[in-house]
Amino acid sequence: IQDLMFEPLVKYGKGGQIEPCLATDWKIEDGDKTLHLTLRQGVTFQDGTKFDAAACKWNLERWMGLDQFSWMNCSKYFQSLEVIDDYHVTLRFKEPVLALMQELSYTRPTRFLSPKSVGADGKFKEPVGTGPWVQISADDTQSVFELYDGYWGDKPTYERLEAKVIPDARSRVAALRAGELDLIGGFWIAPLTPEEGKQLEAAGFNVVVDPGNVTLVMAFNPDRAEALKDPQVRKAVSIGIDRAAISKVLYHGYAKPAGNMFSGALPYAGTQHDAPVRDAAAAAALLEKAGWTGSPIRSKDGKPLTLELVVSPDAVPGSRVIAEVIQSEMKEIGIDLVIRSVDHASKHTDMLEQKYDLGFFLTYGAPFDPFGSIVGLCLSTFKNDVEGKLITDPVNLDPLINAATAATGDQIQPTVQKVYDWLRDNDAIAPLVYVPSIWAHSKRVQGFSGPVTEYDMPYENIILAE
């Protein structure tokens, strides 16, 4: 919703390319510690207030340098802001800011609101931005927008947009079928399952599948499961999984098997490897070599090779079915895989407290990755009280991550590649599939294409047929 009304300095484009928005030009100097911005002229907020360097400064100082936004490096390392003239601003930082322009493309808190949209006490009163849509009304069931006549950029060809709140997935699909909605979908917004996508396609609706930029990854927890301390066992589990079958059966071919932590759709995603092909014989041989023998369930030193996989269909849709497929495949190579299904809240608690042997994680996706997930899910010193950690190794992995996040310019790609190489060489994680983003729309919607990130409202380029 915020994307309709509020705009950033720059936008996150396909493949992570940074595109102009309220800033038309920028220059980074001083080892990534100084940013010179040229602001777009001729822009007004929806209340008529001029967007200029003063408005830019007022907005940036509402969040830059504050503790509550220290999760963003541009805020954490903020030093000063200087207005050069009406349309030029210079920002200075205490340390180099990795992916600075990427951070400035985020939906929150970087977008710009009119200085008149807050009261004398500095508290927010009403949503007034520079974007193409003006909010007319909003309640718990829907928000209604009308086109802003004074918008500086390319205007949509239609004049009214209604965003309805329908939490129940079946009700959303039914509303589309009944003609009450024109568009549903996305990975987080109003997700469609692959089954629903196929059903709507068969019913004559247009279904658009974006390959997505989120990866479903299996985590190993060797601190709880002694067997997983052996990289041979981790590799056996990984190559014992049929990723192609998961893609075909669960995702109806919409998902692509993953061979990397991140897909090539993201910047700095590293060398792209093919997904491992299931090889039960090789997996069994690795387990034999690691000392796990016998059948039907292998054992070592009198202990059976039993692993617990924690899943939450609420947190990761379809994860129970994926787990059951993997359970069958593990049984074939002599591993007793026990599935424990929990609700969303319990899943987060279990991940944080490491109450699992194996678990499913989702990477953050654009515009936060790759560094959002690398730091948030893999750096041991970064506090993450939400998802827990995908993998940590203070001795071997932390130095590689710290080097990657400290790199600048041409050194970023080779240093972050060392992180990916370590994860791969040690079979530290098992990427499974790149999760697709599925959209469906009515016949009267023409020109639709999936948004670059889940935080962009896909209103652009749409033409409504009569």
Coordinates of C-alpha atoms in Angstrom, one line a residue:
I1 CA 0.0 0.0 0.0
Q2 CA 2.8 2.4 0.9
D3 CA 4.2 2.0 -2.6
L4 CA 1.1 3.6 -4.1
M5 CA 1.5 6.8 -2.2
F6 CA 5.2 7.2 -1.2
E7 CA 8.3 7.2 -3.3
P8 CA 12.0 6.6 -2.6
L9 CA 15.1 8.3 -3.8
V10 CA 15.8 5.3 -6.0
K11 CA 14.0 2.2 -7.0
Y12 CA 15.1 -1.4 -7.0
G13 CA 14.9 -2.7 -10.6
K14 CA 15.2 -6.1 -12.2
G15 CA 18.4 -8.0 -11.2
G16 CA 19.0 -5.5 -8.5
Q17 CA 19.7 -2.6 -10.8
I18 CA 19.2 0.8 -9.1
E19 CA 16.9 3.1 -11.0
P20 CA 16.2 6.9 -10.5
C21 CA 13.1 8.0 -8.7
L22 CA 13.1 11.2 -6.5
A23 CA 16.8 11.3 -7.1
T24 CA 17.9 11.6 -10.7
D25 CA 21.6 11.1 -10.1
W26 CA 24.0 10.1 -7.4
K27 CA 27.7 9.7 -6.8
I28 CA 29.4 7.7 -4.1
E29 CA 32.8 8.8 -3.0
D30 CA 35.3 8.6 -0.1
G31 CA 35.3 4.7 0.0
D32 CA 31.6 4.4 0.1
K33 CA 31.3 7.0 3.0
T34 CA 30.0 10.0 1.1
L35 CA 26.8 10.2 -1.1
H36 CA 26.0 13.1 -3.3
L37 CA 22.4 13.3 -4.4
T38 CA 20.8 15.3 -7.2
L39 CA 17.0 15.6 -6.6
R40 CA 14.3 15.5 -9.2
Q41 CA 12.9 18.9 -9.9
G42 CA 9.2 19.7 -10.6
V43 CA 7.9 17.2 -8.0
T44 CA 5.2 18.2 -5.5
F45 CA 3.6 16.2 -2.7
Q46 CA -0.1 15.5 -3.0
D47 CA -0.9 18.5 -0.8
G48 CA 1.0 20.9 -3.1
T49 CA 4.1 21.1 -1.0
K50 CA 7.3 21.2 -3.1
F51 CA 9.7 18.4 -2.9
D52 CA 13.2 19.9 -2.6
A53 CA 16.4 19.5 -0.5
A54 CA 14.6 20.9 2.6
A55 CA 11.8 18.3 2.4
C56 CA 14.4 15.6 1.7
K57 CA 16.5 16.7 4.8
W58 CA 13.4 16.8 6.9
N59 CA 12.4 13.2 5.9
L60 CA 15.9 11.7 6.2
E61 CA 16.5 13.2 9.7
R62 CA 13.3 11.5 10.9
W63 CA 15.0 8.1 10.8
M64 CA 18.7 8.3 9.9
G65 CA 21.0 7.9 12.9
L66 CA 18.2 6.6 15.2
D67 CA 18.7 3.4 17.2
Q68 CA 15.4 1.9 16.1
F69 CA 16.6 1.9 12.5
S70 CA 20.2 0.7 13.2
W71 CA 19.3 -2.5 11.4
M72 CA 20.0 -0.5 8.2
N73 CA 23.7 0.4 7.8
C74 CA 22.9 3.8 6.3
S75 CA 21.2 4.7 9.6
K76 CA 23.7 2.9 11.8
Y77 CA 26.7 4.7 10.3
F78 CA 25.0 8.0 9.5
Q79 CA 27.2 11.0 10.4
S80 CA 25.8 14.1 8.8
L81 CA 23.6 15.6 6.1
E82 CA 24.4 18.8 4.2
V83 CA 22.0 20.8 1.9
I84 CA 24.1 22.1 -0.9
D85 CA 21.3 24.0 -2.7
D86 CA 17.6 23.4 -3.5
Y87 CA 18.2 20.2 -5.3
H88 CA 21.5 18.8 -4.1
V89 CA 22.2 17.0 -0.8
T90 CA 25.3 15.3 0.5
L91 CA 25.2 12.5 3.1
R92 CA 28.2 11.4 5.0
F93 CA 28.7 8.2 7.0
K94 CA 31.2 7.1 9.7
E95 CA 31.9 3.8 7.9
P96 CA 31.5 2.4 4.3
V97 CA 27.9 1.4 3.8
L98 CA 27.5 -1.8 1.9
A99 CA 24.6 -1.8 -0.6
L100 CA 23.8 1.8 0.3
M101 CA 21.6 2.5 -2.7
Q102 CA 19.8 -0.8 -2.2
E103 CA 18.9 0.2 1.3
L104 CA 17.6 3.6 0.1
S105 CA 15.2 1.7 -2.2
Y106 CA 13.4 0.0 0.8
T107 CA 9.7 0.6 1.4
R108 CA 10.2 1.6 5.0
P109 CA 11.5 3.9 6.5
T110 CA 13.1 5.5 3.4
R111 CA 10.2 6.8 1.5
F112 CA 9.1 10.4 1.5
L113 CA 6.1 12.0 3.1
S114 CA 5.0 15.7 3.1
P115 CA 6.3 17.7 6.0
K116 CA 2.7 18.9 6.4
S117 CA 1.4 15.3 7.0
V118 CA 2.5 15.4 10.6
G119 CA 1.2 17.5 13.5
A120 CA 3.0 20.0 15.6
D121 CA 4.1 17.2 17.9
G122 CA 5.8 15.4 15.0
K123 CA 3.3 12.6 14.9
F124 CA 1.9 11.2 11.7
K125 CA -1.6 12.6 10.8
E126 CA -2.4 11.5 7.2
P127 CA -0.6 9.8 4.3
V128 CA 0.6 12.4 1.8
G129 CA 3.4 11.4 -0.5
T130 CA 4.7 12.2 -4.0
G131 CA 3.3 9.0 -5.6
P132 CA 0.6 8.5 -8.3
W133 CA -2.2 7.5 -5.9
V134 CA -4.0 9.6 -3.3
Q135 CA -5.7 7.7 -0.4
I136 CA -9.4 8.6 -0.4
S137 CA -10.5 6.2 2.4
A138 CA -9.2 3.4 4.5
D139 CA -10.7 0.9 7.0
D140 CA -10.1 -2.6 8.1
T141 CA -11.6 -4.1 5.0
Q142 CA -10.2 -1.9 2.2
S143 CA -8.3 1.2 1.1
V144 CA -9.5 3.3 -1.8
F145 CA -7.2 5.4 -4.0
E146 CA -7.6 7.9 -6.8
L147 CA -5.1 9.2 -9.3
Y148 CA -3.0 12.2 -8.3
D149 CA -3.4 14.7 -11.2
G150 CA -0.1 16.4 -10.3
Y151 CA 2.0 13.3 -10.4
W152 CA 5.4 14.0 -12.0
G153 CA 5.9 10.6 -13.7
D154 CA 4.0 8.3 -16.1
K155 CA 0.4 8.1 -14.9
P156 CA -1.7 4.9 -14.8
T157 CA -4.4 4.7 -17.5
Y158 CA -7.1 4.1 -14.9
E159 CA -8.3 6.5 -12.2
R160 CA -9.3 4.4 -9.2
L161 CA -7.7 1.6 -7.3
E162 CA -9.3 -0.5 -4.5
A163 CA -7.1 -2.7 -2.3
K164 CA -9.3 -5.1 -0.4
V165 CA -8.3 -7.0 2.8
I166 CA -9.3 -10.7 2.4
P167 CA -7.2 -12.8 4.8
D168 CA -8.7 -16.1 3.7
A169 CA -7.1 -17.6 0.6
R170 CA -10.2 -19.4 -0.6
S171 CA -12.3 -16.3 -0.3
R172 CA -9.7 -14.4 -2.4
V173 CA -9.9 -17.0 -5.1
A174 CA -13.7 -17.1 -5.0
A175 CA -13.8 -13.2 -5.3
L176 CA -11.6 -13.4 -8.4
R177 CA -13.8 -16.0 -9.9
A178 CA -16.9 -14.0 -9.1
G179 CA -15.5 -10.9 -10.8
E180 CA -15.2 -9.0 -7.5
L181 CA -11.5 -8.7 -7.8
D182 CA -9.2 -8.1 -10.8
L183 CA -5.9 -9.2 -9.4
I184 CA -4.6 -11.5 -6.6
G185 CA -1.3 -13.1 -5.8
G186 CA 2.3 -12.5 -4.7
F187 CA 4.5 -14.4 -2.4
W188 CA 3.7 -12.6 0.9
I189 CA 0.8 -10.3 -0.1
A190 CA -2.1 -12.5 -1.1
P191 CA -0.4 -15.8 -2.0
L192 CA -1.8 -18.4 -4.4
T193 CA -0.8 -22.0 -4.0
P194 CA 0.5 -23.8 -7.2
E195 CA -2.7 -25.9 -7.1
E196 CA -4.9 -22.7 -7.1
G197 CA -2.8 -21.3 -9.9
K198 CA -3.4 -24.4 -12.1
Q199 CA -7.1 -24.4 -11.3
L200 CA -7.5 -20.7 -12.2
E201 CA -5.5 -21.3 -15.4
A202 CA -7.8 -24.1 -16.3
A203 CA -10.8 -21.9 -15.6
G204 CA -9.5 -19.3 -18.2
F205 CA -7.9 -16.8 -15.9
N206 CA -4.5 -15.4 -16.8
V207 CA -1.8 -16.8 -14.4
V208 CA 1.6 -15.1 -14.2
V209 CA 4.4 -16.9 -12.5
D210 CA 7.5 -15.1 -11.5
P211 CA 10.5 -17.3 -10.8
G212 CA 10.9 -15.5 -7.5
N213 CA 13.9 -14.4 -5.5
V214 CA 13.2 -16.3 -2.3
T215 CA 14.9 -19.7 -1.6
L216 CA 13.6 -22.5 0.5
V217 CA 16.6 -23.9 2.4
M218 CA 17.0 -26.8 4.7
A219 CA 19.0 -26.1 7.8
F220 CA 21.2 -28.6 9.7
N221 CA 21.6 -28.2 13.4
P222 CA 24.7 -30.2 14.4
D223 CA 24.6 -28.7 17.9
R224 CA 21.5 -30.8 18.6
A225 CA 22.0 -33.8 16.2
E226 CA 25.5 -35.3 16.7
A227 CA 25.3 -37.1 13.4
L228 CA 25.0 -33.8 11.5
K229 CA 28.5 -32.7 12.7
D230 CA 29.9 -35.0 10.0
P231 CA 29.8 -33.3 6.6
Q232 CA 29.4 -36.7 4.9
V233 CA 26.0 -37.1 6.7
R234 CA 24.9 -33.6 5.7
K235 CA 25.9 -34.3 2.1
A236 CA 24.1 -37.6 2.2
V237 CA 20.9 -35.9 3.3
S238 CA 21.3 -33.2 0.6
I239 CA 21.8 -35.6 -2.3
G240 CA 19.2 -37.9 -1.0
I241 CA 16.5 -35.3 -1.7
D242 CA 14.8 -35.2 -5.1
R243 CA 14.5 -31.4 -5.7
A244 CA 13.1 -32.0 -9.2
A245 CA 10.3 -34.1 -7.7
I246 CA 9.5 -31.4 -5.1
S247 CA 9.3 -28.8 -7.9
K248 CA 7.1 -31.0 -10.1
V249 CA 4.8 -32.6 -7.6
L250 CA 4.3 -29.8 -5.0
Y251 CA 4.9 -26.7 -7.1
H252 CA 3.4 -28.2 -10.3
G253 CA 6.6 -27.2 -12.2
Y254 CA 6.3 -23.5 -11.1
A255 CA 9.4 -23.7 -8.8
K256 CA 13.0 -24.3 -10.0
P257 CA 15.2 -26.7 -8.1
A258 CA 17.9 -24.7 -6.2
G259 CA 21.6 -25.3 -6.3
N260 CA 22.5 -22.0 -4.5
M261 CA 21.5 -20.0 -1.5
F262 CA 20.3 -17.3 -3.9
S263 CA 19.0 -17.3 -7.5
G264 CA 20.8 -15.4 -10.3
A265 CA 17.9 -12.9 -10.2
L266 CA 19.6 -11.2 -7.3
P267 CA 22.8 -9.1 -7.4
Y268 CA 26.0 -10.7 -6.0
A269 CA 24.3 -14.1 -6.0
G270 CA 27.6 -15.8 -6.8
T271 CA 28.5 -18.6 -9.2
Q272 CA 25.3 -20.4 -10.2
H273 CA 25.5 -24.2 -9.7
D274 CA 22.9 -26.7 -11.0
A275 CA 20.8 -28.2 -8.2
P276 CA 22.1 -31.6 -7.0
V277 CA 20.4 -34.6 -8.7
R278 CA 19.2 -37.2 -6.3
D279 CA 21.6 -40.1 -6.0
A280 CA 20.4 -42.6 -3.4
A281 CA 23.3 -44.9 -4.0
A282 CA 25.9 -42.2 -3.4
A283 CA 24.1 -41.0 -0.3
A284 CA 24.1 -44.5 1.1
A285 CA 27.8 -44.9 0.4
L286 CA 28.5 -41.7 2.2
L287 CA 26.6 -42.9 5.3
E288 CA 28.5 -46.2 5.2
K289 CA 31.8 -44.3 5.0
A290 CA 30.7 -42.2 8.0
G291 CA 30.1 -45.4 10.0
W292 CA 26.4 -45.5 9.8
T293 CA 25.5 -49.1 8.8
G294 CA 22.7 -51.6 9.0
S295 CA 19.1 -51.7 7.7
P296 CA 16.3 -50.7 7.4
I297 CA 17.5 -47.9 9.7
R298 CA 21.2 -47.3 10.0
S299 CA 23.0 -47.1 13.4
K300 CA 26.4 -46.3 14.8
D301 CA 27.7 -47.2 18.3
G302 CA 24.3 -48.6 19.1
K303 CA 22.4 -45.4 18.2
P304 CA 19.9 -45.3 15.3
L305 CA 20.2 -42.6 12.7
T306 CA 17.1 -40.7 13.7
L307 CA 16.6 -37.0 12.8
E308 CA 13.8 -34.7 13.6
L309 CA 12.5 -32.2 10.9
V310 CA 10.4 -29.4 12.3
V311 CA 7.9 -27.9 9.9
S312 CA 5.2 -25.2 10.0
P313 CA 2.7 -25.1 7.1
D314 CA 1.6 -21.7 8.5
A315 CA 5.1 -20.3 8.2
V316 CA 6.2 -22.2 5.0
P317 CA 3.1 -23.2 2.9
G318 CA 3.3 -26.8 1.7
S319 CA 6.2 -27.6 4.1
R320 CA 4.3 -30.6 5.6
V321 CA 4.0 -32.2 2.1
I322 CA 7.6 -31.5 1.3
A323 CA 8.6 -33.0 4.6
E324 CA 6.7 -36.2 3.8
V325 CA 8.4 -36.5 0.4
I326 CA 11.8 -36.1 2.1
Q327 CA 10.8 -38.6 4.8
S328 CA 10.2 -41.3 2.3
E329 CA 13.5 -40.5 0.5
M330 CA 15.5 -40.6 3.7
K331 CA 14.0 -44.0 4.7
E332 CA 15.3 -45.3 1.4
I333 CA 18.9 -44.5 2.4
G334 CA 18.5 -45.7 6.0
I335 CA 17.6 -42.5 7.9
D336 CA 14.6 -42.4 10.2
L337 CA 13.2 -38.9 9.7
V338 CA 10.6 -37.8 12.2
I339 CA 8.4 -34.9 11.3
R340 CA 7.1 -32.5 13.9
S341 CA 4.5 -30.1 12.7
V342 CA 4.0 -26.9 14.7
D343 CA 2.1 -23.6 14.4
H344 CA 3.7 -20.4 13.2
A345 CA 4.6 -19.1 16.7
S346 CA 6.0 -22.4 17.9
K347 CA 8.1 -22.6 14.7
H348 CA 9.8 -19.3 15.5
T349 CA 10.4 -20.3 19.1
D350 CA 11.9 -23.6 18.1
M351 CA 14.2 -22.1 15.5
L352 CA 15.4 -19.5 18.0
E353 CA 16.0 -22.1 20.7
Q354 CA 17.4 -24.6 18.2
K355 CA 14.8 -27.3 19.1
Y356 CA 15.2 -29.1 15.7
D357 CA 17.7 -31.3 13.9
L358 CA 16.5 -30.2 10.4
G359 CA 14.4 -27.1 9.6
F360 CA 13.1 -25.1 6.7
F361 CA 14.1 -21.5 6.2
L362 CA 13.1 -18.9 3.6
T363 CA 15.6 -16.3 2.5
Y364 CA 14.5 -12.7 2.7
G365 CA 14.3 -11.9 -1.0
A366 CA 14.6 -8.6 -2.9
P367 CA 15.5 -5.9 -2.1
F368 CA 17.2 -7.2 1.1
D369 CA 19.3 -10.0 -0.3
P370 CA 21.9 -11.2 -0.6
F371 CA 23.4 -9.4 2.4
G372 CA 20.1 -9.3 4.4
S373 CA 20.0 -13.1 4.7
I374 CA 23.8 -13.6 4.8
V375 CA 24.0 -11.3 7.9
G376 CA 20.6 -11.9 9.4
L377 CA 20.6 -15.7 9.1
C378 CA 24.3 -16.6 9.0
L379 CA 26.4 -14.2 11.1
S380 CA 26.7 -15.4 14.7
T381 CA 27.1 -11.9 16.2
F382 CA 24.0 -10.4 14.5
K383 CA 21.0 -10.6 16.8
N384 CA 18.0 -12.2 15.1
D385 CA 15.0 -12.7 17.4
V386 CA 12.6 -13.6 14.7
E387 CA 13.8 -16.4 12.4
G388 CA 16.7 -17.8 14.3
K389 CA 19.9 -18.8 12.4
L390 CA 20.2 -20.9 9.3
I391 CA 23.8 -21.6 10.0
T392 CA 26.5 -20.1 12.2
D393 CA 30.2 -20.8 12.6
P394 CA 32.0 -18.0 14.5
V395 CA 35.5 -19.4 13.7
N396 CA 35.2 -20.2 10.0
L397 CA 32.1 -18.4 8.6
D398 CA 32.0 -15.1 10.5
P399 CA 35.4 -13.8 9.2
L400 CA 34.2 -14.5 5.6
I401 CA 30.9 -12.6 6.1
N402 CA 32.6 -9.7 7.9
A403 CA 35.1 -9.5 5.0
A404 CA 32.2 -9.5 2.4
T405 CA 30.3 -6.8 4.2
A406 CA 33.4 -4.6 4.6
A407 CA 34.3 -4.9 0.9
T408 CA 33.8 -2.1 -1.6
G409 CA 33.6 -1.8 -5.4
D410 CA 35.2 -4.7 -7.3
Q411 CA 36.0 -6.6 -4.1
I412 CA 32.4 -7.3 -3.2
Q413 CA 31.8 -10.1 -5.6
P414 CA 35.0 -12.1 -4.9
T415 CA 34.6 -11.7 -1.1
V416 CA 31.0 -12.7 -1.0
Q417 CA 31.8 -15.7 -3.3
K418 CA 34.0 -17.0 -0.5
V419 CA 31.0 -17.2 1.7
Y420 CA 29.1 -19.2 -0.9
D421 CA 32.1 -21.5 -1.5
W422 CA 32.4 -22.2 2.2
L423 CA 28.7 -23.1 2.5
R424 CA 28.9 -25.3 -0.5
D425 CA 32.3 -27.0 0.3
N426 CA 31.0 -27.9 3.8
D427 CA 27.5 -28.8 2.8
A428 CA 26.5 -26.4 5.6
I429 CA 23.0 -25.9 4.2
A430 CA 20.8 -27.6 1.6
P431 CA 19.0 -25.2 -0.8
L432 CA 15.9 -26.9 -2.1
V433 CA 13.9 -24.7 -4.5
Y434 CA 13.5 -21.1 -5.6
V435 CA 10.0 -20.4 -4.5
P436 CA 7.8 -18.8 -7.2
S437 CA 5.5 -15.8 -6.9
I438 CA 2.2 -16.6 -8.5
W439 CA -0.4 -14.0 -9.7
A440 CA -3.8 -14.4 -11.3
H441 CA -5.9 -11.7 -13.0
S442 CA -9.2 -11.3 -14.9
K443 CA -9.4 -10.9 -18.6
R444 CA -10.0 -7.2 -18.4
V445 CA -6.5 -6.7 -16.9
Q446 CA -3.9 -6.3 -19.7
G447 CA -0.2 -5.6 -19.6
F448 CA 0.3 -7.0 -16.1
S449 CA 3.8 -8.2 -15.1
G450 CA 4.9 -9.4 -11.7
P451 CA 6.6 -6.7 -9.5
V452 CA 10.3 -6.8 -8.9
T453 CA 9.9 -7.1 -5.2
E454 CA 7.1 -8.2 -2.9
Y455 CA 6.9 -4.6 -1.6
D456 CA 6.0 -3.1 -4.9
M457 CA 2.3 -2.8 -5.7
P458 CA 1.9 -4.1 -9.3
Y459 CA -0.2 -1.2 -10.7
E460 CA 2.2 -0.1 -13.4
N461 CA 1.7 -0.9 -17.2
I462 CA -1.8 -2.2 -16.5
I463 CA -4.5 -1.3 -19.1
L464 CA -8.1 -2.1 -18.3
A465 CA -10.1 -3.5 -21.3
E466 CA -13.6 -2.3 -21.8

